[in-house]
Coordinates of C-alpha atoms and ligand atoms in Angstrom, one line a residue:
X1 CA 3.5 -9.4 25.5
X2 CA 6.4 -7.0 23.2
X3 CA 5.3 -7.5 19.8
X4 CA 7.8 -7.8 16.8
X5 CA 7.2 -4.2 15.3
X6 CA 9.8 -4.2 12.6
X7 CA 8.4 -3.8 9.7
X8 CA 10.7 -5.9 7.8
X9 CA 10.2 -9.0 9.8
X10 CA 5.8 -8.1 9.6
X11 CA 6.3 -8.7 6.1
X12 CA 8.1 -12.1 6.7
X13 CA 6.0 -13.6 8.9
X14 CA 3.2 -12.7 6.6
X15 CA 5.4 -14.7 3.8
X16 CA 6.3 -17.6 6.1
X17 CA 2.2 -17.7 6.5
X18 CA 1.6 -18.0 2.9
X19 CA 4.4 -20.3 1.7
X20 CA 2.9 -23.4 2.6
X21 CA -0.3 -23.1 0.3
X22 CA 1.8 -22.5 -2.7
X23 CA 2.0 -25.8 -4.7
X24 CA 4.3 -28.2 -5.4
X25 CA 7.3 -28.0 -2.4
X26 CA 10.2 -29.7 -3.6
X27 CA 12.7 -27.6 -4.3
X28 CA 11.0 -24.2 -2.6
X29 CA 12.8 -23.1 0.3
X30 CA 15.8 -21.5 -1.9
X31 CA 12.8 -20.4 -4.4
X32 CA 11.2 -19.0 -1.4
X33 CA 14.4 -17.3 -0.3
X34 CA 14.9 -15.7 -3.4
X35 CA 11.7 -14.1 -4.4
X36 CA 12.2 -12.9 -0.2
X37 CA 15.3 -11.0 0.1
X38 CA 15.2 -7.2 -2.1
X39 CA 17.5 -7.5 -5.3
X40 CA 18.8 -4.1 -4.1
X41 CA 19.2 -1.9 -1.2
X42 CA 20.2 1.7 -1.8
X43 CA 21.3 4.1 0.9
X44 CA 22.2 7.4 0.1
X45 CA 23.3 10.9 2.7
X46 CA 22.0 13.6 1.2
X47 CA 23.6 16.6 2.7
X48 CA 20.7 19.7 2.1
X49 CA 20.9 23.1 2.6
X50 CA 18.4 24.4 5.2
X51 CA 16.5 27.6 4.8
X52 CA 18.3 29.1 7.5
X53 CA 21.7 28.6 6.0
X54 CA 22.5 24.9 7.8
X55 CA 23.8 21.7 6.3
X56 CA 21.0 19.5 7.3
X57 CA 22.1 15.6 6.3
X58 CA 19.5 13.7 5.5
X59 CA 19.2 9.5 4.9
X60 CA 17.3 8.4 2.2
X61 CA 16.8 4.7 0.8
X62 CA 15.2 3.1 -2.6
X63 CA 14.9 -0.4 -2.3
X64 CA 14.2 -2.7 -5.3
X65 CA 12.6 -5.9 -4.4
X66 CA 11.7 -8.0 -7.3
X67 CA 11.9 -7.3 -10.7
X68 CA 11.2 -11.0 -11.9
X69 CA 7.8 -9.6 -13.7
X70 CA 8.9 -6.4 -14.6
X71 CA 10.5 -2.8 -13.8
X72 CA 10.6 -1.9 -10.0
X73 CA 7.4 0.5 -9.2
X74 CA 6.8 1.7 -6.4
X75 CA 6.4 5.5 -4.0
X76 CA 8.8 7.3 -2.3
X77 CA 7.7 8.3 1.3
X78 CA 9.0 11.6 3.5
X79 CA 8.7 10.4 7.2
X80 CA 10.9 10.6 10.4
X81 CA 10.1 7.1 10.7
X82 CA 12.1 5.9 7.8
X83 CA 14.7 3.4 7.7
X84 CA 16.1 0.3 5.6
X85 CA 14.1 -2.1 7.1
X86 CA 11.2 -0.2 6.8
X87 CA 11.3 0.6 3.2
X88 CA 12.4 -3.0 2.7
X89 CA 8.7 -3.9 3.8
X90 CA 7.3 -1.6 2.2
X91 CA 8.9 -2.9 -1.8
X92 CA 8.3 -6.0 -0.6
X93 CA 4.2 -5.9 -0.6
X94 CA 4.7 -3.7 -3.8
X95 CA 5.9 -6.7 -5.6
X96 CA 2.8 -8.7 -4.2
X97 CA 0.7 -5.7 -5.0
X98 CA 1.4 -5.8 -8.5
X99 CA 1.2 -9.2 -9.2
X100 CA -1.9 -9.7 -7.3
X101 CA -3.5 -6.8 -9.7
X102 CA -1.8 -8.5 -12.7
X103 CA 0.2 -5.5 -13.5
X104 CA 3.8 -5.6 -15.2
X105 CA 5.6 -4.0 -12.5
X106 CA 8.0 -5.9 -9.8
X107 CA 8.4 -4.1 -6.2
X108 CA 10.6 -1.3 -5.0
X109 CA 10.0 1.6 -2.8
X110 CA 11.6 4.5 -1.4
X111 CA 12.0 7.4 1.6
X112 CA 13.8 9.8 3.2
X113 CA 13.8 10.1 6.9
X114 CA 12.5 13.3 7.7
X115 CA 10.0 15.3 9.0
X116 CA 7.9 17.0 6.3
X117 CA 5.5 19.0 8.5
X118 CA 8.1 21.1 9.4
X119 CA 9.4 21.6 5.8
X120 CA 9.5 24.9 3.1
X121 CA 8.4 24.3 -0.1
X122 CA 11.5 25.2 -0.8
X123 CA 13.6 22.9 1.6
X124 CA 11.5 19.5 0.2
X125 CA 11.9 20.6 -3.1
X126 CA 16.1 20.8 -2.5
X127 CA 16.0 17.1 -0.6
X128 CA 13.8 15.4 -3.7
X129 CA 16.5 16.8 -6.0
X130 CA 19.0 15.7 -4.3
X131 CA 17.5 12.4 -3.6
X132 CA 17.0 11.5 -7.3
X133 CA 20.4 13.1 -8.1
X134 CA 21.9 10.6 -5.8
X135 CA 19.7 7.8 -6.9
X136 CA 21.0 8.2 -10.6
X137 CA 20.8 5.4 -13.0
X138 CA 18.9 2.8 -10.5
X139 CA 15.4 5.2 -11.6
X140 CA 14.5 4.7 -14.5
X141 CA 11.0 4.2 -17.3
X142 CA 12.2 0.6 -17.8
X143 CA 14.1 0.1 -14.2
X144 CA 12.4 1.7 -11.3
X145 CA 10.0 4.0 -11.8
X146 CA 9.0 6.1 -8.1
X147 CA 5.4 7.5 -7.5
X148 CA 3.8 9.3 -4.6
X149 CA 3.2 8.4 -1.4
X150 CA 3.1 9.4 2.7
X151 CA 4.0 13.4 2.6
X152 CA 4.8 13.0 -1.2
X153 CA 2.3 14.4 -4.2
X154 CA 2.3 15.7 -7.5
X155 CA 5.0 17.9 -6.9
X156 CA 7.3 16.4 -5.5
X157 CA 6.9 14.1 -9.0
X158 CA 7.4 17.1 -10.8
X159 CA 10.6 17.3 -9.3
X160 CA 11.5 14.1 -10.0
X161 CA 10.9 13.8 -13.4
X162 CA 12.5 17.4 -13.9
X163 CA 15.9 16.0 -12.4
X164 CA 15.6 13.1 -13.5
X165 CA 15.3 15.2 -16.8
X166 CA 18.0 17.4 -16.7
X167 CA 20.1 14.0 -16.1
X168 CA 19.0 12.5 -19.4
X169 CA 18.0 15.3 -21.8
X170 CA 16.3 14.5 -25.3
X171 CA 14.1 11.9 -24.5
X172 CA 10.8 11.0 -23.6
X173 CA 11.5 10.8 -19.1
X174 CA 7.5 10.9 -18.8
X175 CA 7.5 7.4 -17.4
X176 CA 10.5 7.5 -15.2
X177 CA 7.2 8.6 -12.3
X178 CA 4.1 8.2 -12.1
X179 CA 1.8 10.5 -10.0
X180 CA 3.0 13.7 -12.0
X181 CA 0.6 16.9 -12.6
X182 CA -2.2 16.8 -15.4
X183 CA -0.2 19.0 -17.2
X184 CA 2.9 17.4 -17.3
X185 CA 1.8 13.9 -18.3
X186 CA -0.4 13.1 -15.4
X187 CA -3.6 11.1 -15.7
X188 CA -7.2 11.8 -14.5
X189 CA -7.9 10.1 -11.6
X190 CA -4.5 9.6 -10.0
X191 CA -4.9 11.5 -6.5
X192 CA -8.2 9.9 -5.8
X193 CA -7.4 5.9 -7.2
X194 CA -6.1 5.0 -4.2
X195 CA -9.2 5.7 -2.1
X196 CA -11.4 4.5 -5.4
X197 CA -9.8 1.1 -5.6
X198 CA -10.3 0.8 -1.7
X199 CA -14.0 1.5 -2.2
X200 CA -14.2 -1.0 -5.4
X201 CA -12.6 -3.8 -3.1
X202 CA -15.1 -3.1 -0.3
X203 CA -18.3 -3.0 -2.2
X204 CA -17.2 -5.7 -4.5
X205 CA -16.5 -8.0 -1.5
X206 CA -19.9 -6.9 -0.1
X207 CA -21.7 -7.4 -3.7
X208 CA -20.6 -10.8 -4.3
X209 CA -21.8 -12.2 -0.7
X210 CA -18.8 -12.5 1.4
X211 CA -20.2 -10.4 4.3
X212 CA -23.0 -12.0 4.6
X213 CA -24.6 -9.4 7.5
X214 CA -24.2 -6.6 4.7
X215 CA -26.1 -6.2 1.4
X216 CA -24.6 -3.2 0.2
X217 CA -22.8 0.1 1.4
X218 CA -26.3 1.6 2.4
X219 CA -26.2 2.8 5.8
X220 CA -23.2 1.3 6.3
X221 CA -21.3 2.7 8.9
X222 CA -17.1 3.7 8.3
X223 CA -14.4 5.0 10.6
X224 CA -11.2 6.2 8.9
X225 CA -7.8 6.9 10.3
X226 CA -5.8 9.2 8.3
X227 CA -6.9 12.1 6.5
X228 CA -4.2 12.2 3.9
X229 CA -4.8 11.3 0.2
X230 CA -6.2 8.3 0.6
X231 CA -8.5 8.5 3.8
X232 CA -9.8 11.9 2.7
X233 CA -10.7 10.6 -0.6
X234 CA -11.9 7.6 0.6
X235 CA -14.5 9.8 3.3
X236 CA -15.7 11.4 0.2
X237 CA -16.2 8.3 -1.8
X238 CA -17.6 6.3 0.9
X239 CA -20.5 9.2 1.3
X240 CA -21.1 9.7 -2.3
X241 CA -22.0 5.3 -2.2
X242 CA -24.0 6.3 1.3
X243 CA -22.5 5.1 3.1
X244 CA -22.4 7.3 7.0
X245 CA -18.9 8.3 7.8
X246 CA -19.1 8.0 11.7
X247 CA -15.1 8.7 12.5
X248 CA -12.3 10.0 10.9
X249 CA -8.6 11.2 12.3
X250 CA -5.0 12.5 11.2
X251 CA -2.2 12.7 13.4
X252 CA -3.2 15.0 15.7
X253 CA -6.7 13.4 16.7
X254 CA -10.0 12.9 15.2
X255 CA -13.7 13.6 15.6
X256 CA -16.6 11.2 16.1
X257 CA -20.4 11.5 15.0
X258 CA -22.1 7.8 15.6
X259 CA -25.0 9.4 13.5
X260 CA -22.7 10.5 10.4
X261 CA -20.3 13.1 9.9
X262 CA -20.8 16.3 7.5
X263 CA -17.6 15.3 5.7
X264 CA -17.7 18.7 3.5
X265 CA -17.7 20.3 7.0
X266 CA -14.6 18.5 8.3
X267 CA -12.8 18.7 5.0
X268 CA -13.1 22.6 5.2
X269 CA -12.0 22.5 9.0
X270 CA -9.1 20.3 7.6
X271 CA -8.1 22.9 4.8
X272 CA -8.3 25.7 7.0
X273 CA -6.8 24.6 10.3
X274 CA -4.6 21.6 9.1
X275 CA -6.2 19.4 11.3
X276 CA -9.7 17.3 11.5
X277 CA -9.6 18.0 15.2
X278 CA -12.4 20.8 16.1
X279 CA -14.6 20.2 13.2
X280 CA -17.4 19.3 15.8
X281 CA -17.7 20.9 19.2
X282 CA -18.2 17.3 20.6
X283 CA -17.2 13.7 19.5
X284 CA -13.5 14.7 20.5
X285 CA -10.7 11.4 19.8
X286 CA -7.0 10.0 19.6
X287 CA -6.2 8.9 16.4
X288 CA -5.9 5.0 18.8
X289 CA -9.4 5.4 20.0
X290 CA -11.0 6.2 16.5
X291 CA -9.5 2.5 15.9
X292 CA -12.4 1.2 18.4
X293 CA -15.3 2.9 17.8
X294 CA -18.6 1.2 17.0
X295 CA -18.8 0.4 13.0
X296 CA -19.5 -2.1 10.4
X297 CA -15.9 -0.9 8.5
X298 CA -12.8 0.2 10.0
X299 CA -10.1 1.8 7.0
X300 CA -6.4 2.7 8.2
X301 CA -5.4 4.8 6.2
X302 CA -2.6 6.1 8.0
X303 CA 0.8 4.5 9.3
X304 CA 1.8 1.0 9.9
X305 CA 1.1 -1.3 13.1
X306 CA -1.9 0.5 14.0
X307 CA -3.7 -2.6 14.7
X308 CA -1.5 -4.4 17.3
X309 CA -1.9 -7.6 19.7
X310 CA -2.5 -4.1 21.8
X311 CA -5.9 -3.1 20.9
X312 CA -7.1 -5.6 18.2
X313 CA -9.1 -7.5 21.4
X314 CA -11.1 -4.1 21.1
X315 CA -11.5 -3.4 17.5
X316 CA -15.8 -3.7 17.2
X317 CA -15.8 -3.4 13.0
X318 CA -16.6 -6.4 11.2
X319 CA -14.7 -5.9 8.0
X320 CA -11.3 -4.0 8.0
X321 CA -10.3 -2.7 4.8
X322 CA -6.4 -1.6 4.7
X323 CA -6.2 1.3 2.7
X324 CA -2.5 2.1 4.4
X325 CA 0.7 -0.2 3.7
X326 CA 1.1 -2.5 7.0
X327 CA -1.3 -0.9 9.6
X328 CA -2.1 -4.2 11.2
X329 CA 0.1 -7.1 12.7
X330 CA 1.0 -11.0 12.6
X331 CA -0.9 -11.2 16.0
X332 CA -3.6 -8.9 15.8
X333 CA -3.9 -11.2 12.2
X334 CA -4.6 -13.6 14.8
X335 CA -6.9 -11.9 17.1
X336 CA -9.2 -10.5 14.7
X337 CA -9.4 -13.9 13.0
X338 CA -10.4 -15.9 16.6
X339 CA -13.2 -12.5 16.4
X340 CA -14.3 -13.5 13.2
X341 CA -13.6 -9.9 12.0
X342 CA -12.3 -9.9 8.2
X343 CA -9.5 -8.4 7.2
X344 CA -9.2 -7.2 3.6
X345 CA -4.9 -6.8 3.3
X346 CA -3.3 -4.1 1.9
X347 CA -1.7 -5.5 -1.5
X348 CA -5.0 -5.9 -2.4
X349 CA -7.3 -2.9 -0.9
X350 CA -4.8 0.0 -1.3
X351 CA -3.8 -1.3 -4.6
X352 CA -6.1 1.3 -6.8
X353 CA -2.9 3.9 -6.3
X354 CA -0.1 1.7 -8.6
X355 CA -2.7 0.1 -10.8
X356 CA -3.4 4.1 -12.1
X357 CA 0.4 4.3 -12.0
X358 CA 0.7 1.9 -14.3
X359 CA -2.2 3.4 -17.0
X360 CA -0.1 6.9 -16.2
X361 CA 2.9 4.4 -17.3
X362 CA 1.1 3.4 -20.4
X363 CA 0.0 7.0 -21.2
X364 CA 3.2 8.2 -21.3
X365 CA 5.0 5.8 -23.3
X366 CA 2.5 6.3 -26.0
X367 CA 2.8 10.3 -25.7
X368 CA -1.2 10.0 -25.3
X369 CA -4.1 11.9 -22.8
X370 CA -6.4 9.2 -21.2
X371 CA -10.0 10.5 -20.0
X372 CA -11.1 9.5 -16.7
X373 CA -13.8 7.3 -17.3
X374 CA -11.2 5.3 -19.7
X375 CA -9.5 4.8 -15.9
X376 CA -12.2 4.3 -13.2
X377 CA -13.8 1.6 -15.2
X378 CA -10.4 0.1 -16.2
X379 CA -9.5 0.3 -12.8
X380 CA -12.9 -1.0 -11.2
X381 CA -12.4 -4.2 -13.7
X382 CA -8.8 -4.8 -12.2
X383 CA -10.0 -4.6 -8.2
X384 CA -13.2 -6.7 -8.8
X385 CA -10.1 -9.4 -10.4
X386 CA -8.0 -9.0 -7.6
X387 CA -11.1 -9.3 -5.2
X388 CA -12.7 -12.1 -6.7
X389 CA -9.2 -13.9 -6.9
X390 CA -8.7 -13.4 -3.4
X391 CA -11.9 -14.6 -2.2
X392 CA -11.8 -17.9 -4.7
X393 CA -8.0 -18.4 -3.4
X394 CA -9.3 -18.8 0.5
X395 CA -12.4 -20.9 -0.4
X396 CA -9.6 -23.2 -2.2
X397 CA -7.7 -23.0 0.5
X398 CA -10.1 -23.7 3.5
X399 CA -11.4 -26.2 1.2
X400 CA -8.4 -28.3 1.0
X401 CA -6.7 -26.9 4.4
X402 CA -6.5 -30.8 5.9
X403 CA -4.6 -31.7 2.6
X404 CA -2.2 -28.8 3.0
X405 CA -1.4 -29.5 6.6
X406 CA -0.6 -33.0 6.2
X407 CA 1.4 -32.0 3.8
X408 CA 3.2 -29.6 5.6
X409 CA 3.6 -32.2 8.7
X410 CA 5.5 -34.2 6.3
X411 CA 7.7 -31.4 5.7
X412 CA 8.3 -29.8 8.7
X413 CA 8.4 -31.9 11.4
X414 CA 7.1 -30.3 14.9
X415 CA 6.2 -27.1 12.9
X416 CA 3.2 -25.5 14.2
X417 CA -0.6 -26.7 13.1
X418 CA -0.7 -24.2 9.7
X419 CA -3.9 -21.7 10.6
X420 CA -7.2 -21.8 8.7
X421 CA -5.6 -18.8 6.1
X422 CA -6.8 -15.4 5.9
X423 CA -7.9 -13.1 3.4
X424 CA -4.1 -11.7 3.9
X425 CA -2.7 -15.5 3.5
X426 CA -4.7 -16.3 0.6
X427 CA -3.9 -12.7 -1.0
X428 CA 0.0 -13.1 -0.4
X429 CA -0.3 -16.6 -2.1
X430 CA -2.0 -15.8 -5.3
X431 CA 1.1 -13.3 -5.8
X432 CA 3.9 -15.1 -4.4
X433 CA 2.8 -17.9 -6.7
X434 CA 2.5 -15.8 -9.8
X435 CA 5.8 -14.2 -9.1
X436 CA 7.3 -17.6 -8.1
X437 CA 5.9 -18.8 -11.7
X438 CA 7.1 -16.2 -13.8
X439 CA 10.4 -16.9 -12.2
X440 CA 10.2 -20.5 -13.2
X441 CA 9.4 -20.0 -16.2
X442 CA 12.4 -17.4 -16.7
X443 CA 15.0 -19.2 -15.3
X444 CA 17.6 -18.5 -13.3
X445 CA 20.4 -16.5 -14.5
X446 CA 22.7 -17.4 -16.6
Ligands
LIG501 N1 2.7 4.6 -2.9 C1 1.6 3.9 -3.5 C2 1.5 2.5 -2.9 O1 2.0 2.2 -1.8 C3 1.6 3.9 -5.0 C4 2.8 3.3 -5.7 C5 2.8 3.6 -7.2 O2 1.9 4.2 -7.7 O3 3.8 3.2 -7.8 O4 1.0 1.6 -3.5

């Protein structure tokens, strides 16, 4: 079977999913349209001059979804994978993301199609200006403010905010990104929130009895792919709550201990090779076979469509926790569901990242310095919400699924039987339907 792979139409098909369980029909399909299709769709050649002396033209895009409950918010990404439908997607869940954590931030996101492995310091630091000199007035503290993400980090903010800057001199520009240096406006607890707020949605889900087969982290064995920012924290963090980190990858492959990995020890082989490959003599992987090995919790914490109709017959974790935008399908939704294997989605697990965007947001408006505990507790309250909502939202759901069908029958004649929703369906409704109310409630223009 060819799966669907764009991106763009994942994110779709995950809305088409959810749509039916938000209330009240009549009159939704244009609704549904509209809080759908990105507000605006930048594209942008960005000619760059090379180290070696050559034009290199670039392609980058900043999409703004929604900005029904608030300013555009969202990362910019560096990959060769990047395109317009792709970073389409990817604004999309950030406008879900943000409503689902009750932050005042709509969706947008942003990339350039490149390869950054391969980049000088130099050479990224000439395509981010560039970018954000071409992206002008559609960035902005009370538009669309950018943030890290894939082969992004704190400087590459810094060179935001300094064009950005030099654009729009005497003012306060700290807010125009988020993810900026501690000593130029950044907040504590930035690089690692991402990987924090994955951990508070996984032991929160575990503490309040929807895994039933696990009590608590103890013992709990993890595989992680991706060693960036977030599944790097996220080995670390996982440990520290003890947690035995049996796998983790990057691009290039990964290493496998089903006792527990010394994750100081692959760190430093990490930081001193560039890879996690070779940290152990044995326990050799591909970054698709750390996907299948024996665990209670499997985090992606990579790329997109990692988790296909492919391999998700193979997956043995019980609980999957997305800590990367997108890394599993529409069908291996399905497959993992017929397994009984939960998935907890992305807007809600990797959502720790843009929820300490936002107090960075805050901090800088104010001209203040937070302290980290201030964050990690503020942020811990906002994924046990956003957990809790979730969970309560699918009960609900389930609870009143034969209500909801017949309903839908009435609608749609000959559509398909709506499935029993997901974690991912009942996630996607609670923000749809908070965006959708704002909306209401705002009108449409003029
Ligand atoms: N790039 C991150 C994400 O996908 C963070 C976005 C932000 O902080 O604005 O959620």
């Amino acid at each position: 079977m060819t799966e669907d792979l764009n991106p763009h139409h994942v994110a779709r098909r995950q809305f088409d999913l959810a749509t039916p369980f938000i209330g009240d029909l009549d009159g939704w399909r244009g609704m549904a349209e509209w809080l759908f299709q990105p507000e605006q769709i930048l594209s942008v050649t960005l000619p760059v001059e090379m180290d070696d002396g050559y034009v290199h033209i670039f392609h980058g895009y900043r999409v703004i979804h929604n900005t029904v409950r608030g300013p555009g918010k969202g990362g910019i990404r560096f990959h060769p994978s990047i395109d317009a439908d792709e970073v389409k997607a990817l604004a999309t869940w950030m406008t879900w993301k943000c409503a689902l954590v009750d932050i005042p931030f709509g969706g947008a996101k942003g990339g350039v199609n490149c390869d950054a492995t391969t980049l000088s310091k130099n050479e990224k630091r000439r395509i981010t200006r560039r970018f954000i000199a071409a992206l002008g007035d559609n960035i902005g503290p009370h538009t669309d403010i950018p943030a890290p993400d894939m082969y992004t980090d704190a400087q590459t903010m810094v060179w935001i905010y300094d064009t950005y800057h030099m654009m729009h001199p005497g003012q306060n520009n700290l807010p125009v990104v988020t993810g900026k240096p501690l000593d130029l406006g950044g907040i504590p607890g930035r690089s690692t929130a991402t990987a924090r707020g994955v951990y508070f949605v996984a032991n929160h889900f575990i503490e309040i009895g929807a895994m039933p087969s696990l009590n608590s982290l103890d013992g709990v064995r993890v595989a992680i792919q991706g060693f960036g920012n977030a599944g790097r924290n996220a080995a670390r963090i996982f440990r520290d709550a003890g947690a035995a980190v049996v796998a983790v990858s990057d691009s290039r492959g990964g290493v496998h201990d089903p006792k527990g990995l010394d994750v100081a020890r692959v760190e430093a082989h990490k930081d001193e090779t560039g890879t996690v490959v070779g940290a152990l003599d044995n326990g050799k992987l591909t970054p698709g076979e750390l996907l299948e090995v024996e665990c209670d919790i499997l985090i992606p914490a990579a790329l997109q469509n990692q988790i296909t109709a492919e391999n998700a017959g193979r997956i043995q974790a019980r609980l999957i926790v997305e800590a990367a935008n997108g890394p599993t399908t529409p069908l291996a939704d399905e497959i993992l569901a017929d397994r009984d294997i939960k998935v907890l989605p992305d807007i809600l697990a990797n959502a720790g990242g843009v929820v300490v965007s936002y107090f960075e947001w805050i901090q800088n408006l104010q001209n203040e310095q937070w302290e980290e505990h201030q964050v990690d507790e503020l942020l811990a309250k906002k994924m046990r919400r956003a957990t809790e909502a979730v969970v309560t939202e699918r009960r609900t759901l389930c609870d009143n699924l034969d209500e909801y069908r017949i309903r839908w029958e009435e609608r749609v004649p000959n559509a398909p039987k709506l499935p029993t929703p997901s974690y991912r369906t009942a996630a996607t409704a609670v923000a749809v339907g908070r965006t959708r109310a704002t909306a209401e409630s705002r009108g449409v223009w003029p």
